[in-house]
Amino acid sequence: MGISYFLPRTDLLLGAGVLSKLGGETVKIGNAALIVTGKSSMKRLGFLDKTVESLEKAGVSAAVFSGVEPNPTIQNVKDGAELCIEKKCDVVVALGGGSVMDASKAIAIAAGCGEAESIWDFVTGKRQLTEKILPIVVVTSTSGSGSHVTPCLVITNRAANKKAVLSSEFIFPRKSIYDVEIAKHMPQKVTAESGFDVLTHAMEAFTNKQSNPVSDALCLRAVELVADNLEKAFNNGEDLDARTAMAVADTLAGFAISTAVVNAIHPIANTLSGFFPEIAHGQALATLSQAVMKHNIENGSGELVKKYAQIAQALGEKVSGEMGKEDAMLSVKAVGELREKLGLEKGLAELKVPKEKFSEIVDTAMEISGETIKYNPIDVYNKDILVKFFEESQ
Ligand code: NDP
Ligand code: MN
């Protein structure tokens, strides 16, 4: 059996207080930083000031672009890239969650080629990415999207209702600073949503057509860490051990999706958020996950079914020695229970997604994320099946 595996091209520092090392790391690759951040949390909590301070102390100048929205838009990217070009920045520093990191990656691409409005052409494949991209440094504030170690960005074109992924080896952050003192401040809702994202990355990469023995080991450990720590972090945000364990899980799952990618849950959830940007990524995943898992188990056999049974076991379910379909189905039950505990039990009706929209969402998912859907272990690149997932997720 052959294995394709490449190590992420990212230097990672993870722990309490590592934000102070940002300047020293950044000065190795740039002198003028554009700090990209979200709406208010990082300023309010004092981390924006600490970021500027660390950079300036190391001799790196800092301009600030704020206001990146959850489910970040191509408008956010254009505005940020314009400032980046105007200020002649030579490195982009993200300070925030997956949305900010993804927007920063996109800004680094657009500013790197000197065309602030270019990002959608890269996403749609009209233009090919090259090394002409500014180096990216990320300071992660959620646990998480995995974006701090992945070669991907996810961006929304509001006018077209499309949320799409761009992947390239050139998008790996060069430096990744994961200070759990920042993640500690996530409100419960963000802890739940981003934590569920970690779980979905691990479960999808583990069962994917692209899965391999290296990523499998990362995935199983990530699922165990989520099982042991997400509820703790949710119930007591100050629990630094649980926060650190979730940061590790986020990182392992991020490594895993970098080679083993995701299957059908992510592309349909992303498309859903493209139509309804107010639905957070983690909530969209939670709502749609069980229908896809159930379908994969019902139509799967052998190794795949065993893998879902291993997920059940890693989530703390008592499985029999057989590791057959009954055991595998316990993973669906465990995910349902976790959703309840984390306040992510909402179905599509409660999220105000009308049934009449299902068909259009599925058409769009098949159009813009067909490649990814095809990595699902069972063939679900079929309109009826994908619509069924939405019907079962009400
Ligand atoms: P977001 O980055 O969307 O952040 C959600 C909210 O949390 C924001 O309102 C933000 O507020 C707030 N927030 C973030 N950190 C903190 C903190 N420490 N304390 C208090 N508030 C905080 O959340 P996620 O990290 O879950 O990112 C989701 C995005 O990542 C999606 O767009 C998804 O598609 C993408 N993603 C990317 C992947 C990749 O490989 N590139 C993989 C999977 C998902 P404020 O704006 O005020 O800062
Ligand atoms: Mn995700």
mmCIF file of N, CA and C in Angstrom, residues 199 202-203 206 216-229 306-319 323 327-328 330-331 334-335 338:
data_model
loop_
_atom_site.group_PDB
_atom_site.id
_atom_site.type_symbol
_atom_site.label_atom_id
_atom_site.label_comp_id
_atom_site.label_asym_id
_atom_site.label_seq_id
_atom_site.Cartn_x
_atom_site.Cartn_y
_atom_site.Cartn_z
ATOM 1 N N LEU A 199 -14.382 18.042 15.859
ATOM 2 C CA LEU A 199 -14.876 16.662 15.831
ATOM 3 C C LEU A 199 -15.213 16.234 14.403
ATOM 4 N N ALA A 202 -12.151 15.501 12.296
ATOM 5 C CA ALA A 202 -11.530 14.210 12.647
ATOM 6 C C ALA A 202 -12.372 13.048 12.114
ATOM 7 N N MET A 203 -13.685 13.123 12.278
ATOM 8 C CA MET A 203 -14.546 12.012 11.828
ATOM 9 C C MET A 203 -14.546 11.894 10.306
ATOM 10 N N PHE A 206 -11.142 10.676 8.930
ATOM 11 C CA PHE A 206 -10.935 9.271 9.293
ATOM 12 C C PHE A 206 -11.685 8.324 8.348
ATOM 13 N N ASP A 216 -5.096 8.670 9.981
ATOM 14 C CA ASP A 216 -6.009 7.905 10.844
ATOM 15 C C ASP A 216 -5.620 8.022 12.317
ATOM 16 N N ALA A 217 -4.317 7.910 12.574
ATOM 17 C CA ALA A 217 -3.848 7.978 13.967
ATOM 18 C C ALA A 217 -4.149 9.362 14.560
ATOM 19 N N LEU A 218 -3.964 10.393 13.745
ATOM 20 C CA LEU A 218 -4.248 11.755 14.220
ATOM 21 C C LEU A 218 -5.742 11.911 14.522
ATOM 22 N N CYS A 219 -6.558 11.349 13.639
ATOM 23 C CA CYS A 219 -8.021 11.507 13.781
ATOM 24 C C CYS A 219 -8.538 10.845 15.050
ATOM 25 N N LEU A 220 -8.129 9.617 15.263
ATOM 26 C CA LEU A 220 -8.662 8.898 16.435
ATOM 27 C C LEU A 220 -8.292 9.619 17.724
ATOM 28 N N ARG A 221 -7.056 10.091 17.792
ATOM 29 C CA ARG A 221 -6.624 10.820 18.993
ATOM 30 C C ARG A 221 -7.427 12.116 19.141
ATOM 31 N N ALA A 222 -7.679 12.777 18.019
ATOM 32 C CA ALA A 222 -8.461 14.022 18.080
ATOM 33 C C ALA A 222 -9.873 13.738 18.603
ATOM 34 N N VAL A 223 -10.495 12.655 18.130
ATOM 35 C CA VAL A 223 -11.852 12.340 18.606
ATOM 36 C C VAL A 223 -11.824 12.061 20.111
ATOM 37 N N GLU A 224 -10.833 11.317 20.564
ATOM 38 C CA GLU A 224 -10.740 11.037 22.013
ATOM 39 C C GLU A 224 -10.583 12.323 22.819
ATOM 40 N N LEU A 225 -9.730 13.206 22.328
ATOM 41 C CA LEU A 225 -9.510 14.468 23.056
ATOM 42 C C LEU A 225 -10.789 15.298 23.107
ATOM 43 N N VAL A 226 -11.538 15.310 22.003
ATOM 44 C CA VAL A 226 -12.810 16.047 21.996
ATOM 45 C C VAL A 226 -13.773 15.402 22.995
ATOM 46 N N ALA A 227 -13.839 14.062 22.970
ATOM 47 C CA ALA A 227 -14.763 13.356 23.877
ATOM 48 C C ALA A 227 -14.445 13.689 25.337
ATOM 49 N N ASP A 228 -13.172 13.789 25.655
ATOM 50 C CA ASP A 228 -12.784 14.010 27.057
ATOM 51 C C ASP A 228 -12.791 15.470 27.475
ATOM 52 N N ASN A 229 -12.748 16.377 26.520
ATOM 53 C CA ASN A 229 -12.498 17.779 26.910
ATOM 54 C C ASN A 229 -13.477 18.835 26.428
ATOM 55 N N LYS A 306 -16.254 -0.515 10.393
ATOM 56 C CA LYS A 306 -15.363 -0.654 11.561
ATOM 57 C C LYS A 306 -14.849 0.725 12.010
ATOM 58 N N LYS A 307 -14.557 1.576 11.050
ATOM 59 C CA LYS A 307 -14.066 2.908 11.416
ATOM 60 C C LYS A 307 -15.124 3.719 12.173
ATOM 61 N N TYR A 308 -16.384 3.615 11.724
ATOM 62 C CA TYR A 308 -17.429 4.329 12.477
ATOM 63 C C TYR A 308 -17.588 3.728 13.879
ATOM 64 N N ALA A 309 -17.391 2.408 14.005
ATOM 65 C CA ALA A 309 -17.442 1.780 15.340
ATOM 66 C C ALA A 309 -16.274 2.295 16.195
ATOM 67 N N GLN A 310 -15.123 2.497 15.563
ATOM 68 C CA GLN A 310 -13.980 3.046 16.306
ATOM 69 C C GLN A 310 -14.257 4.481 16.762
ATOM 70 N N ILE A 311 -14.975 5.232 15.921
ATOM 71 C CA ILE A 311 -15.359 6.599 16.323
ATOM 72 C C ILE A 311 -16.267 6.521 17.552
ATOM 73 N N ALA A 312 -17.247 5.588 17.494
ATOM 74 C CA ALA A 312 -18.166 5.418 18.627
ATOM 75 C C ALA A 312 -17.370 5.128 19.899
ATOM 76 N N GLN A 313 -16.419 4.214 19.763
ATOM 77 C CA GLN A 313 -15.591 3.843 20.912
ATOM 78 C C GLN A 313 -14.796 5.055 21.426
ATOM 79 N N ALA A 314 -14.201 5.787 20.509
ATOM 80 C CA ALA A 314 -13.408 6.960 20.912
ATOM 81 C C ALA A 314 -14.294 8.022 21.565
ATOM 82 N N LEU A 315 -15.597 8.014 21.211
ATOM 83 C CA LEU A 315 -16.524 8.966 21.825
ATOM 84 C C LEU A 315 -17.069 8.440 23.149
ATOM 85 N N GLY A 316 -16.571 7.284 23.576
ATOM 86 C CA GLY A 316 -16.940 6.760 24.893
ATOM 87 C C GLY A 316 -18.062 5.754 24.889
ATOM 88 N N GLU A 317 -18.517 5.306 23.717
ATOM 89 C CA GLU A 317 -19.597 4.309 23.651
ATOM 90 C C GLU A 317 -19.024 2.918 23.914
ATOM 91 N N LYS A 318 -19.850 2.068 24.524
ATOM 92 C CA LYS A 318 -19.435 0.677 24.744
ATOM 93 C C LYS A 318 -19.747 -0.114 23.478
ATOM 94 N N VAL A 319 -18.713 -0.555 22.788
ATOM 95 C CA VAL A 319 -18.944 -1.313 21.552
ATOM 96 C C VAL A 319 -18.652 -2.795 21.787
ATOM 97 N N MET A 323 -17.520 -4.921 16.123
ATOM 98 C CA MET A 323 -17.300 -3.646 15.416
ATOM 99 C C MET A 323 -18.092 -3.628 14.099
ATOM 100 N N ASP A 327 -22.563 -1.402 16.243
ATOM 101 C CA ASP A 327 -21.554 -0.606 16.955
ATOM 102 C C ASP A 327 -21.333 0.729 16.239
ATOM 103 N N ALA A 328 -21.263 0.661 14.918
ATOM 104 C CA ALA A 328 -21.017 1.875 14.130
ATOM 105 C C ALA A 328 -22.125 2.907 14.376
ATOM 106 N N LEU A 330 -23.667 3.508 16.937
ATOM 107 C CA LEU A 330 -23.509 4.199 18.225
ATOM 108 C C LEU A 330 -22.783 5.542 18.042
ATOM 109 N N SER A 331 -22.007 5.675 16.959
ATOM 110 C CA SER A 331 -21.340 6.965 16.714
ATOM 111 C C SER A 331 -22.383 8.043 16.405
ATOM 112 N N ALA A 334 -23.977 8.956 19.692
ATOM 113 C CA ALA A 334 -23.065 9.762 20.529
ATOM 114 C C ALA A 334 -23.010 11.201 20.032
ATOM 115 N N VAL A 335 -23.000 11.362 18.721
ATOM 116 C CA VAL A 335 -22.967 12.720 18.164
ATOM 117 C C VAL A 335 -24.260 13.468 18.518
ATOM 118 N N LEU A 338 -24.041 14.561 22.116
ATOM 119 C CA LEU A 338 -23.095 15.682 22.275
ATOM 120 C C LEU A 338 -23.746 16.986 21.792
#
